[in-house]
Amino acid sequence: MGTKHAEERVAEPRSGESGLRAKRRLVPVLRQGVVEIRLDRPVLVLGRSATCEVQLTSGLVSRRHARLTLSSLGVSVEDLGSRNGVYVNSVRVVGSVRLKPGDRLSVGDEALYFGEIEDASEPADSVTGLVTRARQGGSPDDEIAVATRTADVFQLLANVVDKALALGRGEEAERVIGSHLQATLAHVTAGNNISPDLARTAAGYAVKLAGATGKAVWMDNAVKLYAALGLVLPLALVDEMYVLLRRVRGLDTAVLRAYTEALRARASELAPGERFVLQRMLGLERLASWQTHTST
């Protein structure tokens, strides 16, 4: 009898533990910055159209861009014939690809992270079948706003931007890539680092935008980026800025002066080629200052 009672006690679920665990399940989510999107339908379409379950606003996103399919096996994504493709961890999706927690999903120039959260069957407000919640505090996923401006995104945008620049559509190129250049600068100014290749790409497009739009602020962007990184601007970009100053006025001489002074302070550490660039930068500063005086 004692054994029977013992078995009965073991069989009884413990209130507040086993019962609670039985209610919990993993719910797939997409995270974009501080927004968390719970995937709670068998099929969800991502795109710019108002009929899409997950709406994205970028002009590089097609109206019906990608489809997410939820099944007992997990969540899969497929391209719906979009113009700019769908990428998972920088690899273009061909057919259907199953997502794993931590995967980065790139749709046009929008980046989302796939993950799973533990659900306790808590009620939540629903919008078109999705629940979006602002996450409290920062997390590694909050850097999506910067990740969308990293090398793979610049690579994705290159064809669109280069075509717009070739056709003389400076404002269009600025709309496509301008915010990414600004975000890259903000990322670096906040004390974060980027690769020299990415810095060269970002600064190169900034200088190109200055020429295409006539806005010197984009040359300032390139100078500020390299100043924040403590690197010497590539000679080709400095030479290009010389050419642009003939028709693009308004280069911020204070920004340029602060940069050249910082380089001069450690001139002994610079390689011969870098010291030559520094001399070119000093000449650029003098030319910009002369323009400022003659235009006032």
mmCIF file of C-alpha atoms in Angstrom, residues 22 24 48 51 63-65 70 103 126 131-132 134 141 159 162 180-181 184 199 204 206 210 215 272 281:
data_model
loop_
_atom_site.group_PDB
_atom_site.id
_atom_site.type_symbol
_atom_site.label_atom_id
_atom_site.label_comp_id
_atom_site.label_asym_id
_atom_site.label_seq_id
_atom_site.Cartn_x
_atom_site.Cartn_y
_atom_site.Cartn_z
ATOM 1 C CA ALA A 22 3.081 22.362 -19.981
ATOM 2 C CA ARG A 24 5.039 27.048 -22.278
ATOM 3 C CA ARG A 48 5.630 46.889 -48.963
ATOM 4 C CA THR A 51 -1.929 43.427 -47.591
ATOM 5 C CA ARG A 63 5.297 44.795 -52.818
ATOM 6 C CA ARG A 64 5.204 41.039 -52.135
ATOM 7 C CA HIS A 65 8.844 40.221 -51.491
ATOM 8 C CA LEU A 70 5.434 27.853 -40.398
ATOM 9 C CA ASP A 103 19.857 33.860 -38.629
ATOM 10 C CA SER A 126 -2.618 41.511 -32.087
ATOM 11 C CA VAL A 131 2.202 40.968 -32.122
ATOM 12 C CA THR A 132 4.859 43.667 -31.962
ATOM 13 C CA ALA A 134 9.044 47.220 -27.833
ATOM 14 C CA ASP A 141 19.901 42.413 -31.781
ATOM 15 C CA ASN A 159 24.017 48.003 -58.347
ATOM 16 C CA ASP A 162 25.797 52.842 -59.229
ATOM 17 C CA HIS A 180 23.081 53.905 -44.400
ATOM 18 C CA LEU A 181 26.077 56.234 -44.700
ATOM 19 C CA THR A 184 27.640 53.931 -40.381
ATOM 20 C CA ALA A 199 35.225 52.353 -44.379
ATOM 21 C CA GLY A 204 33.708 56.322 -51.474
ATOM 22 C CA ALA A 206 29.794 59.574 -49.646
ATOM 23 C CA ALA A 210 28.766 64.911 -52.930
ATOM 24 C CA LYS A 215 26.173 68.712 -51.249
ATOM 25 C CA PRO A 272 55.565 57.699 -46.148
ATOM 26 C CA MET A 281 44.803 67.045 -46.938
#
